[in-house]
């Protein structure tokens, strides 16, 4: 398979569709917690591992010189300069509970899998329970099931619906909740759906106006950030302490929202 962005997006979509079918099949058979990772909230199922193994195998068959970085199985180096950044099941807790809000997320970036420096190439996010396919190449259009997506254009923070999420350590949860306590009275409302890749795609589709989370992992946002940016979202990231914040937002309010969030972070984190 060639390294042209569209060819990489085609391959990502083919692999994500196969992975999504496997996730649906395993969900129908019944899912249990196989292990806990960083905290009691951070669970993994056998399906997460099996779906990642399938994705990893398919990528290395088609593009043996590319690097790989996955939530469950870690990193493999490559020589091509491209890295596949994969979350086999984003929204594992929703998946465990039988909620449809989970996703297979496959992003392709140039460089190391660090959101501060990587160069986005192509991204595909599939919601297996609904069959929705979000897809984009950097600099191209973002689509949902082939139809173009565009971010919303709220006129003020009072009209801004903000999606968010919570990382898994107790400290990160407390910090995020404290920032949100200040945010919730300034914006239209806050949503916590439980799958970061789909939060990014919701910004792209205009079903929320922004998504903000501190300490999100690269595999959660690699594909979704490409979809969001291609749909016109501004993607901002910055670091406070040793934790990176991510904000994906409609350009009409990004400046005001970034200023507010950074002020709240400074208050909470004492910087
Ligand atoms: C999690 C989800 C959640 C976000 C967490 C992620 P996982 O991913 O995307 O919405 O708030 O930070 O870790 O563990 O379900 O793949």
PDB file of C-alpha atoms and ligand atoms in Angstrom:
ATOM      1  CA  UNK A   1       0.000   0.000   0.000  1.00  0.00           C
ATOM      2  CA  UNK A   2       1.418   3.411  -0.988  1.00  0.00           C
ATOM      3  CA  UNK A   3       2.193   6.139   1.566  1.00  0.00           C
ATOM      4  CA  UNK A   4      -0.198   8.612  -0.123  1.00  0.00           C
ATOM      5  CA  UNK A   5      -2.565   9.969   2.570  1.00  0.00           C
ATOM      6  CA  UNK A   6      -5.694   8.745   0.739  1.00  0.00           C
ATOM      7  CA  UNK A   7      -4.241   5.237   0.379  1.00  0.00           C
ATOM      8  CA  UNK A   8      -3.368   5.224   4.091  1.00  0.00           C
ATOM      9  CA  UNK A   9      -6.910   6.384   4.945  1.00  0.00           C
ATOM     10  CA  UNK A  10      -8.336   3.602   2.728  1.00  0.00           C
ATOM     11  CA  UNK A  11      -6.188   1.032   4.534  1.00  0.00           C
ATOM     12  CA  UNK A  12      -7.108   2.468   7.953  1.00  0.00           C
ATOM     13  CA  UNK A  13     -10.803   2.265   7.049  1.00  0.00           C
ATOM     14  CA  UNK A  14     -10.565  -1.331   5.792  1.00  0.00           C
ATOM     15  CA  UNK A  15      -8.755  -2.415   8.958  1.00  0.00           C
ATOM     16  CA  UNK A  16     -11.072  -0.400  11.251  1.00  0.00           C
ATOM     17  CA  UNK A  17     -14.134  -2.009   9.633  1.00  0.00           C
ATOM     18  CA  UNK A  18     -12.753  -5.504  10.297  1.00  0.00           C
ATOM     19  CA  UNK A  19     -11.838  -4.485  13.865  1.00  0.00           C
ATOM     20  CA  UNK A  20     -15.300  -2.987  14.437  1.00  0.00           C
ATOM     21  CA  UNK A  21     -16.968  -6.219  13.303  1.00  0.00           C
ATOM     22  CA  UNK A  22     -14.823  -8.200  15.759  1.00  0.00           C
ATOM     23  CA  UNK A  23     -15.667  -5.762  18.609  1.00  0.00           C
ATOM     24  CA  UNK A  24     -19.406  -6.127  17.887  1.00  0.00           C
ATOM     25  CA  UNK A  25     -19.121  -9.930  17.782  1.00  0.00           C
ATOM     26  CA  UNK A  26     -17.221 -10.077  21.100  1.00  0.00           C
ATOM     27  CA  UNK A  27     -19.686  -7.646  22.707  1.00  0.00           C
ATOM     28  CA  UNK A  28     -22.591  -9.895  21.659  1.00  0.00           C
ATOM     29  CA  UNK A  29     -20.840 -12.887  23.234  1.00  0.00           C
ATOM     30  CA  UNK A  30     -20.468 -10.999  26.557  1.00  0.00           C
ATOM     31  CA  UNK A  31     -17.667  -8.863  27.951  1.00  0.00           C
ATOM     32  CA  UNK A  32     -15.915  -8.932  31.307  1.00  0.00           C
ATOM     33  CA  UNK A  33     -13.111  -6.961  32.950  1.00  0.00           C
ATOM     34  CA  UNK A  34      -9.852  -8.812  32.262  1.00  0.00           C
ATOM     35  CA  UNK A  35      -7.538  -6.437  34.113  1.00  0.00           C
ATOM     36  CA  UNK A  36      -7.205  -3.031  35.759  1.00  0.00           C
ATOM     37  CA  UNK A  37      -4.440  -0.667  34.670  1.00  0.00           C
ATOM     38  CA  UNK A  38      -3.650   2.702  36.345  1.00  0.00           C
ATOM     39  CA  UNK A  39      -6.661   2.692  38.755  1.00  0.00           C
ATOM     40  CA  UNK A  40      -9.940   0.878  39.558  1.00  0.00           C
ATOM     41  CA  UNK A  41     -11.618   2.977  36.830  1.00  0.00           C
ATOM     42  CA  UNK A  42      -9.066   2.002  34.166  1.00  0.00           C
ATOM     43  CA  UNK A  43     -10.274  -1.367  32.932  1.00  0.00           C
ATOM     44  CA  UNK A  44      -9.344  -3.555  29.988  1.00  0.00           C
ATOM     45  CA  UNK A  45     -11.296  -6.427  28.434  1.00  0.00           C
ATOM     46  CA  UNK A  46     -10.044  -9.386  26.424  1.00  0.00           C
ATOM     47  CA  UNK A  47     -11.744  -7.774  23.423  1.00  0.00           C
ATOM     48  CA  UNK A  48      -9.575  -4.617  23.712  1.00  0.00           C
ATOM     49  CA  UNK A  49      -6.470  -6.827  23.440  1.00  0.00           C
ATOM     50  CA  UNK A  50      -7.819  -9.085  20.720  1.00  0.00           C
ATOM     51  CA  UNK A  51      -9.014  -6.169  18.562  1.00  0.00           C
ATOM     52  CA  UNK A  52      -5.654  -4.383  18.934  1.00  0.00           C
ATOM     53  CA  UNK A  53      -3.782  -7.566  17.986  1.00  0.00           C
ATOM     54  CA  UNK A  54      -5.892  -7.836  14.819  1.00  0.00           C
ATOM     55  CA  UNK A  55      -5.266  -4.189  13.884  1.00  0.00           C
ATOM     56  CA  UNK A  56      -1.534  -4.502  14.573  1.00  0.00           C
ATOM     57  CA  UNK A  57      -1.265  -7.656  12.471  1.00  0.00           C
ATOM     58  CA  UNK A  58      -3.135  -6.121   9.516  1.00  0.00           C
ATOM     59  CA  UNK A  59      -0.980  -2.971   9.583  1.00  0.00           C
ATOM     60  CA  UNK A  60       2.277  -4.905   9.674  1.00  0.00           C
ATOM     61  CA  UNK A  61       1.111  -7.161   6.814  1.00  0.00           C
ATOM     62  CA  UNK A  62       0.279  -4.132   4.606  1.00  0.00           C
ATOM     63  CA  UNK A  63       2.939  -1.638   5.792  1.00  0.00           C
ATOM     64  CA  UNK A  64       5.793  -3.607   7.428  1.00  0.00           C
ATOM     65  CA  UNK A  65       8.132  -0.580   7.642  1.00  0.00           C
ATOM     66  CA  UNK A  66       5.731   1.653   9.589  1.00  0.00           C
ATOM     67  CA  UNK A  67       5.894   2.135  13.353  1.00  0.00           C
ATOM     68  CA  UNK A  68       2.985   1.247  15.642  1.00  0.00           C
ATOM     69  CA  UNK A  69       1.755   2.720  18.917  1.00  0.00           C
ATOM     70  CA  UNK A  70      -1.281   1.149  20.568  1.00  0.00           C
ATOM     71  CA  UNK A  71      -3.099   1.545  23.882  1.00  0.00           C
ATOM     72  CA  UNK A  72      -2.890  -2.124  24.816  1.00  0.00           C
ATOM     73  CA  UNK A  73       0.276  -3.496  23.227  1.00  0.00           C
ATOM     74  CA  UNK A  74       2.621  -0.501  23.216  1.00  0.00           C
ATOM     75  CA  UNK A  75       5.122   0.530  20.561  1.00  0.00           C
ATOM     76  CA  UNK A  76       6.973  -1.056  17.644  1.00  0.00           C
ATOM     77  CA  UNK A  77       9.550   0.984  15.765  1.00  0.00           C
ATOM     78  CA  UNK A  78       9.656   1.402  11.982  1.00  0.00           C
ATOM     79  CA  UNK A  79      11.817   2.904   9.271  1.00  0.00           C
ATOM     80  CA  UNK A  80       9.290   4.705   7.040  1.00  0.00           C
ATOM     81  CA  UNK A  81       8.719   7.736   9.321  1.00  0.00           C
ATOM     82  CA  UNK A  82       5.005   6.918   9.648  1.00  0.00           C
ATOM     83  CA  UNK A  83       3.412   5.782  12.931  1.00  0.00           C
ATOM     84  CA  UNK A  84      -0.005   4.159  13.332  1.00  0.00           C
ATOM     85  CA  UNK A  85      -1.542   5.354  16.597  1.00  0.00           C
ATOM     86  CA  UNK A  86      -4.338   3.025  17.644  1.00  0.00           C
ATOM     87  CA  UNK A  87      -7.024   2.730  20.292  1.00  0.00           C
ATOM     88  CA  UNK A  88      -8.776  -0.576  19.538  1.00  0.00           C
ATOM     89  CA  UNK A  89     -11.767   0.254  21.762  1.00  0.00           C
ATOM     90  CA  UNK A  90     -11.987   3.856  22.905  1.00  0.00           C
ATOM     91  CA  UNK A  91     -14.710   4.035  25.536  1.00  0.00           C
ATOM     92  CA  UNK A  92     -13.919   0.680  27.133  1.00  0.00           C
ATOM     93  CA  UNK A  93     -16.186   1.348  30.131  1.00  0.00           C
ATOM     94  CA  UNK A  94     -19.128   2.095  27.809  1.00  0.00           C
ATOM     95  CA  UNK A  95     -18.311  -1.085  25.866  1.00  0.00           C
ATOM     96  CA  UNK A  96     -18.312  -3.069  29.098  1.00  0.00           C
ATOM     97  CA  UNK A  97     -21.753  -1.721  30.003  1.00  0.00           C
ATOM     98  CA  UNK A  98     -23.284  -2.280  26.546  1.00  0.00           C
ATOM     99  CA  UNK A  99     -23.489   1.430  25.683  1.00  0.00           C
ATOM    100  CA  UNK A 100     -23.099   2.172  21.943  1.00  0.00           C
ATOM    101  CA  UNK A 101     -20.699   5.078  22.654  1.00  0.00           C
ATOM    102  CA  UNK A 102     -17.383   3.426  21.860  1.00  0.00           C
ATOM    103  CA  UNK A 103     -15.057   3.543  18.878  1.00  0.00           C
ATOM    104  CA  UNK A 104     -12.225   1.943  16.960  1.00  0.00           C
ATOM    105  CA  UNK A 105      -9.678   4.726  16.414  1.00  0.00           C
ATOM    106  CA  UNK A 106      -6.815   4.504  13.899  1.00  0.00           C
ATOM    107  CA  UNK A 107      -4.611   7.515  13.197  1.00  0.00           C
ATOM    108  CA  UNK A 108      -1.539   7.786  10.990  1.00  0.00           C
ATOM    109  CA  UNK A 109       1.024  10.455  11.858  1.00  0.00           C
ATOM    110  CA  UNK A 110       4.506  11.358  10.696  1.00  0.00           C
ATOM    111  CA  UNK A 111       7.089  11.350  13.462  1.00  0.00           C
ATOM    112  CA  UNK A 112       6.992  10.084  17.019  1.00  0.00           C
ATOM    113  CA  UNK A 113       3.559   9.554  18.594  1.00  0.00           C
ATOM    114  CA  UNK A 114       3.645  12.803  20.579  1.00  0.00           C
ATOM    115  CA  UNK A 115       0.738  15.181  19.907  1.00  0.00           C
ATOM    116  CA  UNK A 116       3.023  18.158  20.571  1.00  0.00           C
ATOM    117  CA  UNK A 117       5.215  17.385  17.576  1.00  0.00           C
ATOM    118  CA  UNK A 118       3.598  14.815  15.296  1.00  0.00           C
ATOM    119  CA  UNK A 119       2.468  15.728  11.795  1.00  0.00           C
ATOM    120  CA  UNK A 120      -1.074  14.396  11.216  1.00  0.00           C
ATOM    121  CA  UNK A 121      -1.591  12.345   8.036  1.00  0.00           C
ATOM    122  CA  UNK A 122      -4.871  10.382   8.104  1.00  0.00           C
ATOM    123  CA  UNK A 123      -7.490   9.291  10.610  1.00  0.00           C
ATOM    124  CA  UNK A 124     -10.463   6.940  10.771  1.00  0.00           C
ATOM    125  CA  UNK A 125     -12.870   6.578  13.700  1.00  0.00           C
ATOM    126  CA  UNK A 126     -15.624   3.965  13.528  1.00  0.00           C
ATOM    127  CA  UNK A 127     -18.461   3.650  16.034  1.00  0.00           C
ATOM    128  CA  UNK A 128     -19.081  -0.108  15.679  1.00  0.00           C
ATOM    129  CA  UNK A 129     -22.481  -0.100  17.396  1.00  0.00           C
ATOM    130  CA  UNK A 130     -23.946   2.375  14.896  1.00  0.00           C
ATOM    131  CA  UNK A 131     -21.645   1.648  11.944  1.00  0.00           C
ATOM    132  CA  UNK A 132     -20.759   5.350  11.587  1.00  0.00           C
ATOM    133  CA  UNK A 133     -17.443   5.960   9.816  1.00  0.00           C
ATOM    134  CA  UNK A 134     -15.598   9.267  10.369  1.00  0.00           C
ATOM    135  CA  UNK A 135     -12.613   9.800   8.133  1.00  0.00           C
ATOM    136  CA  UNK A 136     -10.152  12.529   7.123  1.00  0.00           C
ATOM    137  CA  UNK A 137      -6.738  13.205   5.666  1.00  0.00           C
ATOM    138  CA  UNK A 138      -4.786  16.227   6.915  1.00  0.00           C
ATOM    139  CA  UNK A 139      -5.518  19.209   4.693  1.00  0.00           C
ATOM    140  CA  UNK A 140      -8.491  17.432   3.108  1.00  0.00           C
ATOM    141  CA  UNK A 141     -12.173  17.174   3.979  1.00  0.00           C
ATOM    142  CA  UNK A 142     -13.612  15.349   6.992  1.00  0.00           C
ATOM    143  CA  UNK A 143     -16.514  13.020   6.290  1.00  0.00           C
ATOM    144  CA  UNK A 144     -19.129  10.981   8.128  1.00  0.00           C
ATOM    145  CA  UNK A 145     -20.253   8.050   5.989  1.00  0.00           C
ATOM    146  CA  UNK A 146     -18.966   9.947   2.951  1.00  0.00           C
ATOM    147  CA  UNK A 147     -20.810  13.202   3.703  1.00  0.00           C
ATOM    148  CA  UNK A 148     -18.704  16.306   4.492  1.00  0.00           C
ATOM    149  CA  UNK A 149     -18.555  17.579   8.082  1.00  0.00           C
ATOM    150  CA  UNK A 150     -18.172  21.146   9.323  1.00  0.00           C
ATOM    151  CA  UNK A 151     -17.797  22.544  12.824  1.00  0.00           C
ATOM    152  CA  UNK A 152     -20.496  24.762  14.326  1.00  0.00           C
ATOM    153  CA  UNK A 153     -20.114  28.537  14.779  1.00  0.00           C
ATOM    154  CA  UNK A 154     -21.377  29.514  18.238  1.00  0.00           C
ATOM    155  CA  UNK A 155     -21.353  33.273  18.818  1.00  0.00           C
ATOM    156  CA  UNK A 156     -20.300  33.277  22.460  1.00  0.00           C
ATOM    157  CA  UNK A 157     -19.274  31.022  25.335  1.00  0.00           C
ATOM    158  CA  UNK A 158     -22.873  31.219  26.577  1.00  0.00           C
ATOM    159  CA  UNK A 159     -23.834  29.341  23.370  1.00  0.00           C
ATOM    160  CA  UNK A 160     -20.987  26.826  23.589  1.00  0.00           C
ATOM    161  CA  UNK A 161     -21.636  23.161  24.395  1.00  0.00           C
ATOM    162  CA  UNK A 162     -18.421  21.619  25.752  1.00  0.00           C
ATOM    163  CA  UNK A 163     -17.609  17.896  25.748  1.00  0.00           C
ATOM    164  CA  UNK A 164     -15.091  16.624  28.254  1.00  0.00           C
ATOM    165  CA  UNK A 165     -13.656  13.469  29.766  1.00  0.00           C
ATOM    166  CA  UNK A 166     -11.808  12.269  32.854  1.00  0.00           C
ATOM    167  CA  UNK A 167      -8.451  10.519  32.887  1.00  0.00           C
ATOM    168  CA  UNK A 168      -8.038   7.618  35.261  1.00  0.00           C
ATOM    169  CA  UNK A 169      -5.840   8.728  38.150  1.00  0.00           C
ATOM    170  CA  UNK A 170      -7.534  10.259  41.211  1.00  0.00           C
ATOM    171  CA  UNK A 171      -5.440  13.419  40.964  1.00  0.00           C
ATOM    172  CA  UNK A 172      -6.304  13.993  37.316  1.00  0.00           C
ATOM    173  CA  UNK A 173     -10.001  13.414  38.013  1.00  0.00           C
ATOM    174  CA  UNK A 174     -10.025  15.941  40.822  1.00  0.00           C
ATOM    175  CA  UNK A 175      -8.198  18.564  38.728  1.00  0.00           C
ATOM    176  CA  UNK A 176     -10.515  18.096  35.760  1.00  0.00           C
ATOM    177  CA  UNK A 177     -13.618  18.281  37.978  1.00  0.00           C
ATOM    178  CA  UNK A 178     -12.324  21.468  39.636  1.00  0.00           C
ATOM    179  CA  UNK A 179     -11.740  23.147  36.251  1.00  0.00           C
ATOM    180  CA  UNK A 180     -15.202  22.055  35.076  1.00  0.00           C
ATOM    181  CA  UNK A 181     -16.800  23.477  38.219  1.00  0.00           C
ATOM    182  CA  UNK A 182     -15.627  26.901  37.049  1.00  0.00           C
ATOM    183  CA  UNK A 183     -16.489  26.278  33.401  1.00  0.00           C
ATOM    184  CA  UNK A 184     -20.035  25.009  33.752  1.00  0.00           C
ATOM    185  CA  UNK A 185     -21.545  28.350  34.749  1.00  0.00           C
ATOM    186  CA  UNK A 186     -19.901  30.133  31.789  1.00  0.00           C
ATOM    187  CA  UNK A 187     -20.944  27.850  28.921  1.00  0.00           C
ATOM    188  CA  UNK A 188     -24.209  26.420  27.617  1.00  0.00           C
ATOM    189  CA  UNK A 189     -23.557  22.998  29.179  1.00  0.00           C
ATOM    190  CA  UNK A 190     -21.026  20.206  29.586  1.00  0.00           C
ATOM    191  CA  UNK A 191     -21.204  16.640  28.188  1.00  0.00           C
ATOM    192  CA  UNK A 192     -19.226  13.533  29.227  1.00  0.00           C
ATOM    193  CA  UNK A 193     -19.900  10.816  26.657  1.00  0.00           C
ATOM    194  CA  UNK A 194     -17.009   8.497  27.562  1.00  0.00           C
ATOM    195  CA  UNK A 195     -15.053   8.105  24.304  1.00  0.00           C
ATOM    196  CA  UNK A 196     -12.549  10.816  23.396  1.00  0.00           C
ATOM    197  CA  UNK A 197     -12.301   9.813  19.724  1.00  0.00           C
ATOM    198  CA  UNK A 198     -16.063  10.316  19.364  1.00  0.00           C
ATOM    199  CA  UNK A 199     -15.859  13.614  21.288  1.00  0.00           C
ATOM    200  CA  UNK A 200     -13.405  14.867  18.642  1.00  0.00           C
ATOM    201  CA  UNK A 201     -15.745  13.656  15.877  1.00  0.00           C
ATOM    202  CA  UNK A 202     -18.689  15.375  17.610  1.00  0.00           C
ATOM    203  CA  UNK A 203     -16.782  18.674  17.356  1.00  0.00           C
ATOM    204  CA  UNK A 204     -16.233  17.917  13.657  1.00  0.00           C
ATOM    205  CA  UNK A 205     -19.948  17.237  13.161  1.00  0.00           C
ATOM    206  CA  UNK A 206     -21.051  20.289  15.170  1.00  0.00           C
ATOM    207  CA  UNK A 207     -23.024  18.166  17.658  1.00  0.00           C
ATOM    208  CA  UNK A 208     -20.869  19.785  20.339  1.00  0.00           C
ATOM    209  CA  UNK A 209     -18.914  23.035  19.964  1.00  0.00           C
ATOM    210  CA  UNK A 210     -15.744  22.037  21.799  1.00  0.00           C
ATOM    211  CA  UNK A 211     -13.968  19.188  23.558  1.00  0.00           C
ATOM    212  CA  UNK A 212     -11.552  19.807  26.434  1.00  0.00           C
ATOM    213  CA  UNK A 213      -9.587  17.301  28.523  1.00  0.00           C
ATOM    214  CA  UNK A 214      -6.331  17.333  30.488  1.00  0.00           C
ATOM    215  CA  UNK A 215      -3.961  14.406  30.183  1.00  0.00           C
ATOM    216  CA  UNK A 216      -5.597  12.572  27.293  1.00  0.00           C
ATOM    217  CA  UNK A 217      -3.443   9.831  25.745  1.00  0.00           C
ATOM    218  CA  UNK A 218      -2.124  10.050  22.172  1.00  0.00           C
ATOM    219  CA  UNK A 219      -4.112   6.986  21.027  1.00  0.00           C
ATOM    220  CA  UNK A 220      -7.386   8.566  22.216  1.00  0.00           C
ATOM    221  CA  UNK A 221      -7.052  11.613  19.954  1.00  0.00           C
ATOM    222  CA  UNK A 222      -4.711  10.704  17.059  1.00  0.00           C
ATOM    223  CA  UNK A 223      -7.470   9.921  14.551  1.00  0.00           C
ATOM    224  CA  UNK A 224     -10.125  12.197  16.053  1.00  0.00           C
ATOM    225  CA  UNK A 225      -7.911  15.267  16.029  1.00  0.00           C
ATOM    226  CA  UNK A 226      -7.310  14.816  12.284  1.00  0.00           C
ATOM    227  CA  UNK A 227     -11.078  14.525  11.686  1.00  0.00           C
ATOM    228  CA  UNK A 228     -11.804  17.568  13.885  1.00  0.00           C
ATOM    229  CA  UNK A 229      -9.117  19.728  12.253  1.00  0.00           C
ATOM    230  CA  UNK A 230     -10.212  18.753   8.730  1.00  0.00           C
ATOM    231  CA  UNK A 231     -13.768  19.816   9.626  1.00  0.00           C
ATOM    232  CA  UNK A 232     -12.490  23.248  10.624  1.00  0.00           C
ATOM    233  CA  UNK A 233     -11.843  22.898  14.365  1.00  0.00           C
ATOM    234  CA  UNK A 234      -8.943  24.687  15.983  1.00  0.00           C
ATOM    235  CA  UNK A 235      -6.827  22.163  17.865  1.00  0.00           C
ATOM    236  CA  UNK A 236      -4.901  23.682  20.799  1.00  0.00           C
ATOM    237  CA  UNK A 237      -2.623  21.822  23.191  1.00  0.00           C
ATOM    238  CA  UNK A 238      -0.477  23.174  26.011  1.00  0.00           C
ATOM    239  CA  UNK A 239       1.307  21.810  29.018  1.00  0.00           C
ATOM    240  CA  UNK A 240       0.817  22.714  32.695  1.00  0.00           C
ATOM    241  CA  UNK A 241       3.162  20.849  35.010  1.00  0.00           C
ATOM    242  CA  UNK A 242       3.809  17.518  33.340  1.00  0.00           C
ATOM    243  CA  UNK A 243       0.279  17.166  31.933  1.00  0.00           C
ATOM    244  CA  UNK A 244      -0.872  18.222  28.475  1.00  0.00           C
ATOM    245  CA  UNK A 245      -4.271  19.836  27.964  1.00  0.00           C
ATOM    246  CA  UNK A 246      -6.215  19.447  24.729  1.00  0.00           C
ATOM    247  CA  UNK A 247      -8.853  21.769  23.362  1.00  0.00           C
ATOM    248  CA  UNK A 248     -10.665  21.142  20.079  1.00  0.00           C
ATOM    249  CA  UNK A 249     -13.085  23.950  19.344  1.00  0.00           C
ATOM    250  CA  UNK A 250     -15.031  25.934  16.790  1.00  0.00           C
ATOM    251  CA  UNK A 251     -12.818  28.840  15.675  1.00  0.00           C
ATOM    252  CA  UNK A 252     -15.522  31.380  16.610  1.00  0.00           C
ATOM    253  CA  UNK A 253     -15.053  30.740  20.352  1.00  0.00           C
ATOM    254  CA  UNK A 254     -11.666  28.998  20.620  1.00  0.00           C
ATOM    255  CA  UNK A 255      -9.791  32.052  21.854  1.00  0.00           C
ATOM    256  CA  UNK A 256     -12.317  32.893  24.582  1.00  0.00           C
ATOM    257  CA  UNK A 257     -12.608  29.266  25.672  1.00  0.00           C
ATOM    258  CA  UNK A 258      -8.836  28.700  25.750  1.00  0.00           C
ATOM    259  CA  UNK A 259      -8.376  31.851  27.855  1.00  0.00           C
ATOM    260  CA  UNK A 260     -11.097  30.783  30.304  1.00  0.00           C
ATOM    261  CA  UNK A 261      -9.834  27.198  30.603  1.00  0.00           C
ATOM    262  CA  UNK A 262      -6.239  28.334  31.144  1.00  0.00           C
ATOM    263  CA  UNK A 263      -7.321  30.794  33.841  1.00  0.00           C
ATOM    264  CA  UNK A 264      -9.284  28.043  35.593  1.00  0.00           C
ATOM    265  CA  UNK A 265      -6.349  25.627  35.281  1.00  0.00           C
ATOM    266  CA  UNK A 266      -4.044  28.244  36.833  1.00  0.00           C
ATOM    267  CA  UNK A 267      -6.481  28.709  39.738  1.00  0.00           C
ATOM    268  CA  UNK A 268      -6.826  24.959  40.307  1.00  0.00           C
ATOM    269  CA  UNK A 269      -3.212  24.002  39.733  1.00  0.00           C
ATOM    270  CA  UNK A 270      -1.726  27.077  41.368  1.00  0.00           C
ATOM    271  CA  UNK A 271       0.597  27.998  38.475  1.00  0.00           C
TER     272      UNK A 271
HETATM  273  C1  LIG B   1     -10.841   6.931  27.678  1.00  0.00           C
HETATM  274  C2  LIG B   1     -12.034   7.616  27.051  1.00  0.00           C
HETATM  275  C3  LIG B   1     -12.559   8.714  27.949  1.00  0.00           C
HETATM  276  C4  LIG B   1     -11.480   9.734  28.285  1.00  0.00           C
HETATM  277  C5  LIG B   1     -10.294   9.035  28.924  1.00  0.00           C
HETATM  278  C6  LIG B   1      -9.761   7.942  27.986  1.00  0.00           C
HETATM  279  P1  LIG B   1     -10.425   4.366  26.960  1.00  0.00           P
HETATM  280  O1  LIG B   1     -10.293   5.981  26.764  1.00  0.00           O
HETATM  281  O2  LIG B   1     -11.691   8.162  25.801  1.00  0.00           O
HETATM  282  O3  LIG B   1     -13.636   9.407  27.352  1.00  0.00           O
HETATM  283  O4  LIG B   1     -12.017  10.687  29.158  1.00  0.00           O
HETATM  284  O5  LIG B   1      -9.273   9.986  29.186  1.00  0.00           O
HETATM  285  O6  LIG B   1      -8.660   7.301  28.582  1.00  0.00           O
HETATM  286  O7  LIG B   1      -9.685   4.019  28.206  1.00  0.00           O
HETATM  287  O8  LIG B   1     -11.862   4.054  27.058  1.00  0.00           O
HETATM  288  O9  LIG B   1      -9.765   3.819  25.740  1.00  0.00           O
END
